[in-house]
mmCIF file of C-alpha atoms in Angstrom:
data_model
loop_
_atom_site.group_PDB
_atom_site.id
_atom_site.type_symbol
_atom_site.label_atom_id
_atom_site.label_comp_id
_atom_site.label_asym_id
_atom_site.label_seq_id
_atom_site.Cartn_x
_atom_site.Cartn_y
_atom_site.Cartn_z
ATOM 1 C CA MET A 1 -57.922 -31.256 69.828
ATOM 2 C CA ASP A 2 -56.455 -29.254 66.971
ATOM 3 C CA SER A 3 -55.354 -25.666 67.214
ATOM 4 C CA THR A 4 -58.695 -24.383 65.711
ATOM 5 C CA GLN A 5 -60.584 -26.098 68.277
ATOM 6 C CA GLN A 6 -58.542 -24.976 70.981
ATOM 7 C CA ALA A 7 -58.878 -21.529 69.797
ATOM 8 C CA ARG A 8 -62.705 -21.664 69.719
ATOM 9 C CA VAL A 9 -62.718 -23.246 73.419
ATOM 10 C CA LEU A 10 -59.823 -21.415 75.040
ATOM 11 C CA GLY A 11 -60.224 -18.061 72.959
ATOM 12 C CA ARG A 12 -58.340 -15.594 70.885
ATOM 13 C CA THR A 13 -56.924 -12.314 72.001
ATOM 14 C CA PHE A 14 -54.401 -9.637 70.959
ATOM 15 C CA GLY A 15 -51.147 -10.316 72.229
ATOM 16 C CA LEU A 16 -49.603 -7.910 74.832
ATOM 17 C CA GLU A 17 -45.993 -7.208 75.931
ATOM 18 C CA GLU A 18 -44.449 -5.179 78.743
ATOM 19 C CA VAL A 19 -44.333 -1.533 77.890
ATOM 20 C CA ALA A 20 -40.866 -1.237 79.271
ATOM 21 C CA PRO A 21 -39.418 -4.774 80.171
ATOM 22 C CA GLY A 22 -38.489 -4.944 83.764
ATOM 23 C CA ALA A 23 -40.009 -1.410 84.626
ATOM 24 C CA ARG A 24 -43.295 -2.771 85.897
ATOM 25 C CA ILE A 25 -45.471 -0.322 84.511
ATOM 26 C CA GLY A 26 -47.947 -2.165 82.341
ATOM 27 C CA LEU A 27 -48.954 -3.820 79.049
ATOM 28 C CA ASP A 28 -49.450 -2.750 75.743
ATOM 29 C CA LEU A 29 -50.562 -4.274 72.308
ATOM 30 C CA ALA A 30 -47.804 -6.214 70.751
ATOM 31 C CA LEU A 31 -46.911 -5.793 67.101
ATOM 32 C CA ASP A 32 -45.128 -8.360 64.824
ATOM 33 C CA SER A 33 -42.975 -7.437 61.822
ATOM 34 C CA THR A 34 -44.689 -8.867 58.605
ATOM 35 C CA ALA A 35 -43.839 -8.774 54.843
ATOM 36 C CA GLY A 36 -46.193 -5.697 54.497
ATOM 37 C CA GLY A 37 -45.072 -3.886 57.635
ATOM 38 C CA ARG A 38 -46.281 -4.364 61.117
ATOM 39 C CA ASP A 39 -49.426 -6.185 62.434
ATOM 40 C CA LEU A 40 -51.105 -7.010 65.751
ATOM 41 C CA ARG A 41 -50.091 -10.173 67.342
ATOM 42 C CA ILE A 42 -52.762 -12.644 67.899
ATOM 43 C CA GLU A 43 -52.598 -15.140 70.840
ATOM 44 C CA THR A 44 -54.755 -18.300 70.536
ATOM 45 C CA GLY A 45 -55.712 -21.394 72.518
ATOM 46 C CA ALA A 46 -53.764 -21.882 76.017
ATOM 47 C CA ASP A 47 -51.418 -18.955 75.075
ATOM 48 C CA ALA A 48 -54.506 -16.692 75.067
ATOM 49 C CA LEU A 49 -55.878 -18.119 78.185
ATOM 50 C CA ALA A 50 -52.502 -17.726 80.156
ATOM 51 C CA GLN A 51 -52.266 -14.106 78.977
ATOM 52 C CA ASP A 52 -55.757 -13.392 80.052
ATOM 53 C CA LEU A 53 -55.157 -14.799 83.431
ATOM 54 C CA LYS A 54 -51.993 -12.754 83.799
ATOM 55 C CA VAL A 55 -54.218 -9.683 82.820
ATOM 56 C CA ALA A 56 -56.594 -10.695 85.583
ATOM 57 C CA LEU A 57 -53.761 -10.948 88.180
ATOM 58 C CA LEU A 58 -52.467 -7.350 87.129
ATOM 59 C CA THR A 59 -55.836 -5.734 87.466
ATOM 60 C CA PRO A 60 -56.973 -4.600 90.879
ATOM 61 C CA LEU A 61 -60.327 -6.156 91.933
ATOM 62 C CA GLY A 62 -62.904 -3.696 90.816
ATOM 63 C CA GLY A 63 -60.381 -1.555 88.667
ATOM 64 C CA ASP A 64 -62.449 -2.480 85.341
ATOM 65 C CA VAL A 65 -65.497 -0.057 85.628
ATOM 66 C CA LEU A 66 -67.435 -2.451 83.221
ATOM 67 C CA HIS A 67 -66.783 -5.584 85.088
ATOM 68 C CA ARG A 68 -66.556 -4.650 88.871
ATOM 69 C CA ARG A 69 -66.031 -8.397 90.065
ATOM 70 C CA PHE A 70 -63.024 -8.754 87.725
ATOM 71 C CA GLY A 71 -59.444 -8.573 89.112
ATOM 72 C CA PHE A 72 -57.171 -9.469 91.690
ATOM 73 C CA GLU A 73 -57.660 -8.752 95.324
ATOM 74 C CA GLY A 74 -54.420 -10.212 96.654
ATOM 75 C CA LEU A 75 -52.840 -6.824 96.778
ATOM 76 C CA THR A 76 -54.597 -6.005 100.077
ATOM 77 C CA ALA A 77 -52.590 -8.789 101.608
ATOM 78 C CA LEU A 78 -49.498 -6.719 101.146
ATOM 79 C CA THR A 79 -51.242 -3.685 103.383
ATOM 80 C CA ARG A 80 -52.404 -5.987 106.189
ATOM 81 C CA GLY A 81 -50.332 -6.644 109.117
ATOM 82 C CA GLY A 82 -49.378 -10.295 110.181
ATOM 83 C CA GLY A 83 -45.813 -10.844 108.668
ATOM 84 C CA ALA A 84 -44.490 -12.275 105.424
ATOM 85 C CA ARG A 85 -46.007 -15.799 105.914
ATOM 86 C CA LEU A 86 -49.623 -14.405 106.215
ATOM 87 C CA SER A 87 -49.213 -12.085 103.176
ATOM 88 C CA GLU A 88 -47.860 -15.175 101.321
ATOM 89 C CA GLU A 89 -50.992 -17.228 102.153
ATOM 90 C CA LEU A 90 -53.406 -14.484 101.495
ATOM 91 C CA LEU A 91 -51.629 -13.913 97.873
ATOM 92 C CA ARG A 92 -52.045 -17.635 97.207
ATOM 93 C CA LEU A 93 -55.737 -17.843 98.154
ATOM 94 C CA ALA A 94 -56.551 -14.679 96.031
ATOM 95 C CA THR A 95 -54.526 -16.118 93.093
ATOM 96 C CA MET A 96 -56.591 -19.384 93.465
ATOM 97 C CA ARG A 97 -59.859 -17.434 93.395
ATOM 98 C CA VAL A 98 -58.834 -15.421 90.380
ATOM 99 C CA ILE A 99 -57.746 -18.739 88.282
ATOM 100 C CA ALA A 100 -60.697 -20.776 89.536
ATOM 101 C CA ALA A 101 -63.148 -18.275 88.398
ATOM 102 C CA ASP A 102 -62.277 -18.376 84.809
ATOM 103 C CA SER A 103 -64.710 -20.873 83.074
ATOM 104 C CA ARG A 104 -61.829 -22.177 80.785
ATOM 105 C CA ILE A 105 -60.094 -23.614 83.781
ATOM 106 C CA ALA A 106 -61.134 -27.210 84.765
ATOM 107 C CA ALA A 107 -58.809 -27.341 88.040
ATOM 108 C CA VAL A 108 -56.087 -25.253 89.607
ATOM 109 C CA LEU A 109 -53.229 -27.801 90.188
ATOM 110 C CA ASN A 110 -50.761 -25.738 92.177
ATOM 111 C CA VAL A 111 -50.150 -22.150 93.221
ATOM 112 C CA ARG A 112 -46.854 -21.302 94.754
ATOM 113 C CA VAL A 113 -45.813 -18.068 96.208
ATOM 114 C CA VAL A 114 -42.127 -17.696 96.328
ATOM 115 C CA ARG A 115 -40.040 -15.114 98.090
ATOM 116 C CA ASP A 116 -36.611 -15.221 96.455
ATOM 117 C CA ASP A 117 -35.043 -12.591 98.653
ATOM 118 C CA PRO A 118 -36.134 -12.436 102.116
ATOM 119 C CA GLY A 119 -34.881 -8.930 102.410
ATOM 120 C CA ARG A 120 -37.493 -7.483 99.917
ATOM 121 C CA ARG A 121 -41.156 -7.343 99.990
ATOM 122 C CA LEU A 122 -41.438 -9.065 96.596
ATOM 123 C CA TRP A 123 -43.028 -12.487 95.541
ATOM 124 C CA ARG A 124 -43.139 -14.428 92.575
ATOM 125 C CA ILE A 125 -46.406 -16.467 91.930
ATOM 126 C CA VAL A 126 -46.276 -19.492 89.946
ATOM 127 C CA VAL A 127 -49.646 -21.036 88.968
ATOM 128 C CA GLN A 128 -50.242 -24.506 87.301
ATOM 129 C CA ALA A 129 -53.862 -25.194 86.008
ATOM 130 C CA ARG A 130 -55.609 -27.713 83.727
ATOM 131 C CA THR A 131 -58.044 -26.206 81.059
ATOM 132 C CA VAL A 132 -61.233 -27.690 80.155
ATOM 133 C CA THR A 133 -59.349 -28.982 76.926
ATOM 134 C CA ASP A 134 -57.247 -31.230 79.383
ATOM 135 C CA GLN A 135 -54.161 -29.062 78.740
ATOM 136 C CA VAL A 136 -51.837 -27.951 81.564
ATOM 137 C CA ILE A 137 -50.758 -24.260 81.446
ATOM 138 C CA ASP A 138 -48.208 -22.534 83.495
ATOM 139 C CA VAL A 139 -48.437 -18.665 84.573
ATOM 140 C CA THR A 140 -45.721 -16.970 86.273
ATOM 141 C CA TRP A 141 -46.392 -13.337 87.725
ATOM 142 C CA GLU A 142 -42.890 -11.803 88.640
ATOM 143 C CA GLU A 143 -42.274 -9.304 91.406
ATOM 144 C CA VAL A 144 -45.636 -9.104 93.148
ATOM 145 C CA GLY A 145 -45.453 -6.632 96.117
ATOM 146 C CA SER A 146 -44.012 -3.465 97.010
ATOM 147 C CA ASP A 147 -40.265 -2.753 97.511
ATOM 148 C CA GLY A 148 -39.156 0.519 97.950
#
């Protein structure tokens, strides 16, 4: 399948970048330098899908007033008691729900919740999924949690 067909099936979207890299305060439209100045970055195909999934993981469930079922409910796992292992499993399940709900995903292959530093309440979520175009994509969400 060529890139035009992939863009048609998997989508096109404006590119996003972190507002302040490492600050965890959100995303903004990405601009690229061109011969005529600056222009909006466009993501297509698997890159567009990966970005859309990351946006879904960054949006609290119900946070989009126009689409109340959109978003990630895994952050509720961080407010429940039960310890780190239960929080990790709830984050993993909530992530699987978000990824599997996208019609462009044929199968969720793997969801890993990794706690790199046991002394902090931060996790890294790594997702591998197969698209309807039979392409495998990887999405990583850094520093999920609360530390402070």
